[in-house]
Short mmCIF file of C-alpha atoms and ligand atoms in Angstrom, two decimals:
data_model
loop_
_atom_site.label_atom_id
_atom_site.label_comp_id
_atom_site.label_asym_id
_atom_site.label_seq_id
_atom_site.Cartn_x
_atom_site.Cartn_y
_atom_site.Cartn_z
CA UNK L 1 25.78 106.99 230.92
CA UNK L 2 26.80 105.30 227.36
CA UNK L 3 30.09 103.92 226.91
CA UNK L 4 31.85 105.29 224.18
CA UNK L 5 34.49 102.97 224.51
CA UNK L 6 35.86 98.83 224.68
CA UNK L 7 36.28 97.67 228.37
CA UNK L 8 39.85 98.09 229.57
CA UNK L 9 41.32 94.82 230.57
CA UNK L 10 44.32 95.38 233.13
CA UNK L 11 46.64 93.05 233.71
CA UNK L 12 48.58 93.25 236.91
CA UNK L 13 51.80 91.27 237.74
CA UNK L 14 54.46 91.36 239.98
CA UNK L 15 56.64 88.83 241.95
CA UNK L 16 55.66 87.53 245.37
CA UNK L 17 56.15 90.01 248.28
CA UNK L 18 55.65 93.14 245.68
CA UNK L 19 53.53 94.29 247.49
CA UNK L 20 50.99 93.93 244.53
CA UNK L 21 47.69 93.05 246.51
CA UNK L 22 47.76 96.16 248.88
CA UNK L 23 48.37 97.99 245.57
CA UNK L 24 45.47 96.60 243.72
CA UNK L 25 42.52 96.76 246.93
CA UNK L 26 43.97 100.49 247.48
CA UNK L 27 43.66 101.10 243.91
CA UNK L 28 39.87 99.80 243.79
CA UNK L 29 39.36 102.08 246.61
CA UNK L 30 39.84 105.03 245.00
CA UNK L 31 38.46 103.57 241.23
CA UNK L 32 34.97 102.08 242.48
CA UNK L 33 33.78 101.29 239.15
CA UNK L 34 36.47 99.06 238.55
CA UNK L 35 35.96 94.91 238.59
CA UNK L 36 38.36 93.05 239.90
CA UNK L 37 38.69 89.19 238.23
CA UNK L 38 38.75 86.89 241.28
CA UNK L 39 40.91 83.75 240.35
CA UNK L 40 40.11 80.18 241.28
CA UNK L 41 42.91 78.32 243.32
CA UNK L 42 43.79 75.25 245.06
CA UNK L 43 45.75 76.90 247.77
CA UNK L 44 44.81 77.32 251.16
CA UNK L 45 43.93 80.58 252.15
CA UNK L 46 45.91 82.58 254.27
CA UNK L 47 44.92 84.37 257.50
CA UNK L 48 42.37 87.34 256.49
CA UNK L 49 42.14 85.97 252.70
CA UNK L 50 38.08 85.38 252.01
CA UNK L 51 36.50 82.84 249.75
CA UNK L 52 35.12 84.61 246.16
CA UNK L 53 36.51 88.00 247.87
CA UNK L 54 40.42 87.31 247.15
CA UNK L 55 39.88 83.80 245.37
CA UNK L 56 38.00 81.26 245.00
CA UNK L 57 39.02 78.83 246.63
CA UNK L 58 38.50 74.93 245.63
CA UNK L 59 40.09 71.15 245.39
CA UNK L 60 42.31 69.98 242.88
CA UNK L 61 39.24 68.06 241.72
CA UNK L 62 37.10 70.73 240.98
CA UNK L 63 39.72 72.49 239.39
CA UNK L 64 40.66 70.03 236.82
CA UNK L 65 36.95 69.58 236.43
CA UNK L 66 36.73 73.35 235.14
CA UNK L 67 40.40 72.67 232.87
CA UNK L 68 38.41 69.90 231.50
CA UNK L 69 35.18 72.18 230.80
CA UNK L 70 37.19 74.90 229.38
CA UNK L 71 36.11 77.65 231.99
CA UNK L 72 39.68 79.20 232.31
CA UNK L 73 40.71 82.13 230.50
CA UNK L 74 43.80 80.75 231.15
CA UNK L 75 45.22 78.78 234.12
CA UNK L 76 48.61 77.97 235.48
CA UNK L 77 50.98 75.75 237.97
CA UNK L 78 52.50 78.09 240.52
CA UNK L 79 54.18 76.73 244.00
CA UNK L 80 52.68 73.76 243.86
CA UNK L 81 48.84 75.02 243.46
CA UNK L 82 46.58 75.97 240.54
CA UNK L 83 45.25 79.20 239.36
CA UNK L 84 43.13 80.24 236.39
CA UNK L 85 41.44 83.24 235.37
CA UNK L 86 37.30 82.92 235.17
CA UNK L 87 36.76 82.82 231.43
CA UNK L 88 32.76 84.04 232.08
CA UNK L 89 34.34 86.85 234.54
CA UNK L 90 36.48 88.68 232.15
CA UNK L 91 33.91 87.89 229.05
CA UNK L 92 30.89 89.63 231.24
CA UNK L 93 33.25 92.93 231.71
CA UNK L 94 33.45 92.67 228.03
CA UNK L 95 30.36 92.01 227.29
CA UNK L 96 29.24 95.16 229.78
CA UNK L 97 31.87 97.31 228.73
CA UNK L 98 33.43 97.22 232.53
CA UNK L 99 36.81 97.75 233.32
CA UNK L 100 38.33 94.65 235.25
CA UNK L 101 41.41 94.43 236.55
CA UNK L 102 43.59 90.76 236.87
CA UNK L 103 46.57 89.55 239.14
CA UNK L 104 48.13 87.23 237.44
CA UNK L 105 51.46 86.13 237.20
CA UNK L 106 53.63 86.22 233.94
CA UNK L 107 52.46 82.98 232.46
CA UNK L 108 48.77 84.42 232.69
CA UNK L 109 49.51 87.69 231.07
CA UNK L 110 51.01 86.48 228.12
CA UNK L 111 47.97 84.19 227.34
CA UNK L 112 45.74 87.01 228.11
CA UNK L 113 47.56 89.39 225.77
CA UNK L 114 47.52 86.82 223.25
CA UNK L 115 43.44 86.58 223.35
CA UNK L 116 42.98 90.38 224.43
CA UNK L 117 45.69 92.51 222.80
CA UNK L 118 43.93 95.41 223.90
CA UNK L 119 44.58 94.86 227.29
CA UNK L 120 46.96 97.11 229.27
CA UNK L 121 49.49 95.25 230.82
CA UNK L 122 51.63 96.47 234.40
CA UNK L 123 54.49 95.28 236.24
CA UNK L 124 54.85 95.89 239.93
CA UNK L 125 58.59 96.25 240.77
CA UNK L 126 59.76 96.19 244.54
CA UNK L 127 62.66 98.62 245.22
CA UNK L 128 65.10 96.00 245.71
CA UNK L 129 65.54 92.33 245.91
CA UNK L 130 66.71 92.75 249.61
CA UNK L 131 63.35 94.59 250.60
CA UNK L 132 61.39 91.62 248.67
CA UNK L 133 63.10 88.97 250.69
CA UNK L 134 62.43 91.23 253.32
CA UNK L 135 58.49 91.59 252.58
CA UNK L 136 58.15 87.58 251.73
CA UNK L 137 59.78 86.74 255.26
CA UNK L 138 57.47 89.35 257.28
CA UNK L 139 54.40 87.76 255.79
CA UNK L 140 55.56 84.40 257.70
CA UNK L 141 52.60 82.84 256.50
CA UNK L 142 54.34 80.72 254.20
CA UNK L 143 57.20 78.02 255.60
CA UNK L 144 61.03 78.24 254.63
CA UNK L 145 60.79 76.05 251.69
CA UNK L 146 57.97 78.28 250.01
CA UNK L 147 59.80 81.29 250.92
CA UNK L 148 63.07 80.23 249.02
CA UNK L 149 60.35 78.98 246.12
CA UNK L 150 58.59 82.53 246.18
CA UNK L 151 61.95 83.92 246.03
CA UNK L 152 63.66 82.29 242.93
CA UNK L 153 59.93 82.82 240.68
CA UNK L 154 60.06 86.51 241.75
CA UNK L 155 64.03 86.91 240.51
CA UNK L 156 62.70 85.03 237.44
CA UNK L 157 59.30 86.59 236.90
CA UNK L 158 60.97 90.77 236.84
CA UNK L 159 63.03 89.42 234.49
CA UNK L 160 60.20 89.43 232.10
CA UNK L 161 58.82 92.97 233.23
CA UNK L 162 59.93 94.29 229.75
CA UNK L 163 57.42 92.53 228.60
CA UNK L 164 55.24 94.73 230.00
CA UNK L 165 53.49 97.95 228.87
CA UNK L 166 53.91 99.68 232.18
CA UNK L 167 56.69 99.63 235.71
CA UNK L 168 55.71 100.45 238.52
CA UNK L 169 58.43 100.42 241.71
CA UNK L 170 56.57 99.82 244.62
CA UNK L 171 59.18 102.23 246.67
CA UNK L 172 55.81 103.65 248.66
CA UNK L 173 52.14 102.84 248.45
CA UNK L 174 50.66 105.75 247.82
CA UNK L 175 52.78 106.97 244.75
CA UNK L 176 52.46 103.41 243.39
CA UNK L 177 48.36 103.53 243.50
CA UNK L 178 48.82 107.23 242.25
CA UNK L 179 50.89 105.72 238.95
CA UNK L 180 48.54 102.94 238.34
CA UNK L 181 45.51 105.14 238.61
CA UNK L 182 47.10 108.15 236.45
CA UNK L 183 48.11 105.27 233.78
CA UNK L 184 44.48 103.43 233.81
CA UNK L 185 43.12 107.06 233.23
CA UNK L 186 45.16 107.71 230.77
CA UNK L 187 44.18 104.73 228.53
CA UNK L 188 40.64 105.49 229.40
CA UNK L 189 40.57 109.22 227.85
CA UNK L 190 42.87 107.79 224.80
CA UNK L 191 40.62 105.14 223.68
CA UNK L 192 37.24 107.14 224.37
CA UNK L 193 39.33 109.53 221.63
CA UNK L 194 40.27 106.40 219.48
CA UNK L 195 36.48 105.09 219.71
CA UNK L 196 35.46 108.98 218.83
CA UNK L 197 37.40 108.78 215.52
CA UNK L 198 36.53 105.47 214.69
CA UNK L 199 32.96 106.58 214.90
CA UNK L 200 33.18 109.77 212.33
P1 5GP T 329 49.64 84.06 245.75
O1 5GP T 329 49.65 82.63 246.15
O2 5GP T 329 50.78 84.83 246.35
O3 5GP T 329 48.30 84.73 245.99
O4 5GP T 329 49.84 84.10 244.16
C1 5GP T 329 50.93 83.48 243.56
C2 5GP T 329 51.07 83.94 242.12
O5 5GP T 329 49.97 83.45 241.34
C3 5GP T 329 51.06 85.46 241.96
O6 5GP T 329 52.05 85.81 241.01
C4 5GP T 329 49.69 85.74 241.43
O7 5GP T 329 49.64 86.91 240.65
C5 5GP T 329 49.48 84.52 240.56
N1 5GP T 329 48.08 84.32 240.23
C6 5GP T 329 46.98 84.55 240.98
N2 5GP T 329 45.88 84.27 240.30
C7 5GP T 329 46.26 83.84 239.08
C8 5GP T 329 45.57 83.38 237.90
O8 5GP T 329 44.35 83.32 237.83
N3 5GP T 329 46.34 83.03 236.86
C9 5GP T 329 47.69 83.09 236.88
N4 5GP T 329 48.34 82.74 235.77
N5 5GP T 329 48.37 83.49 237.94
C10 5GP T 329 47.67 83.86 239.03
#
């Protein structure tokens, strides 16, 4: 099949204890052609988390190495740890006309809207504040002092979903895959229509 259309970059954000990375691997379930941009990071991993499958996981070291060698997209200091965005990930989508699909946090998606206008850009609300304490505590994989970290980013970071060209409230799973899917669709058919016109 020929593309008749750009990749779609997605940008995905959403405070700590969203509920933003059952979202995302429920999403790809049900969009298989979709890439997903797996981040480099110097945090540990947590319990079930798999090198290259959720990050990439490395040292300080060898992620300054790859600040000083320019390989981020973009890369920021969250909690204490690194994270960047593969420059040579999201470039092969482009390059391949594949849809990919980040997780970033707010920092990230600005940069990345700044080099990829294009790109559609969500933010994953949870109901409350009360059900995101909630969530965050429940994971108990962080301590205390993370917890109350997580928490003050996350009141900071949905103060910037206007940014954003897309909400999502995470009130229940399903519905909140449903939206993102419907929306990504959406884009799809308008700029295969855009890319028609352009081409007449
Ligand atoms: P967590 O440690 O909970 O997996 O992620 C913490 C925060 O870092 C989340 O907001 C997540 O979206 C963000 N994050 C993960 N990967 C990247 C990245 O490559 N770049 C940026 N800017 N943020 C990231």
């Amino acid at each position: 099949m020929t593309r008749t259309r750009e990749a779609l970059i997605i940008i995905v954000s959403a405070p700590s204890g969203s509920g933003k990375t059952t979202v995302i691997n429920r999403l790809l379930e049900k969009m298989p052609g979709m890439r997903r941009s797996v981040s480099y990071t110097t945090r540990q991993p947590r319990e079930g988390e798999t090198d290259k499958g959720d990050y990439i996981f490395v040292t300080v070291e060898e992620f300054r190495e790859k600040i000083e060698k320019n390989e981020f997209l973009e890369w920021e200091e969250n909690f204490n740890n690194y994270y960047g965005t593969s420059r040579e990930q999201v470039l092969e989508a482009v390059e391949k006309g594949e849809d990919i699909i980040l997780s970033i946090d707010v920092k990230g998606a600005r940069k990345v809207k700044e080099v990829f206008p294009q790109s559609v850009s969500m933010f994953i609300m949870p109901p409350s504040v009360e059900e995101l304490e909630a969530r965050l505590r429940k994971r108990n994989t962080d301590k205390e002092a993370q917890v109350s970290l997580r928490l003050e980013e996350s009141r900071r970071e949905m103060e910037a979903a206007d940014e954003y060209d897309y909400l999502i409230v995470n009130e229940e799973l399903e519905q909140a895959v449903e939206e993102l899917r419907a929306i990504i669709e959406a884009e799809r058919k308008s700029r295969e229509q855009n890319s028609k016109k352009e081409e007449k």
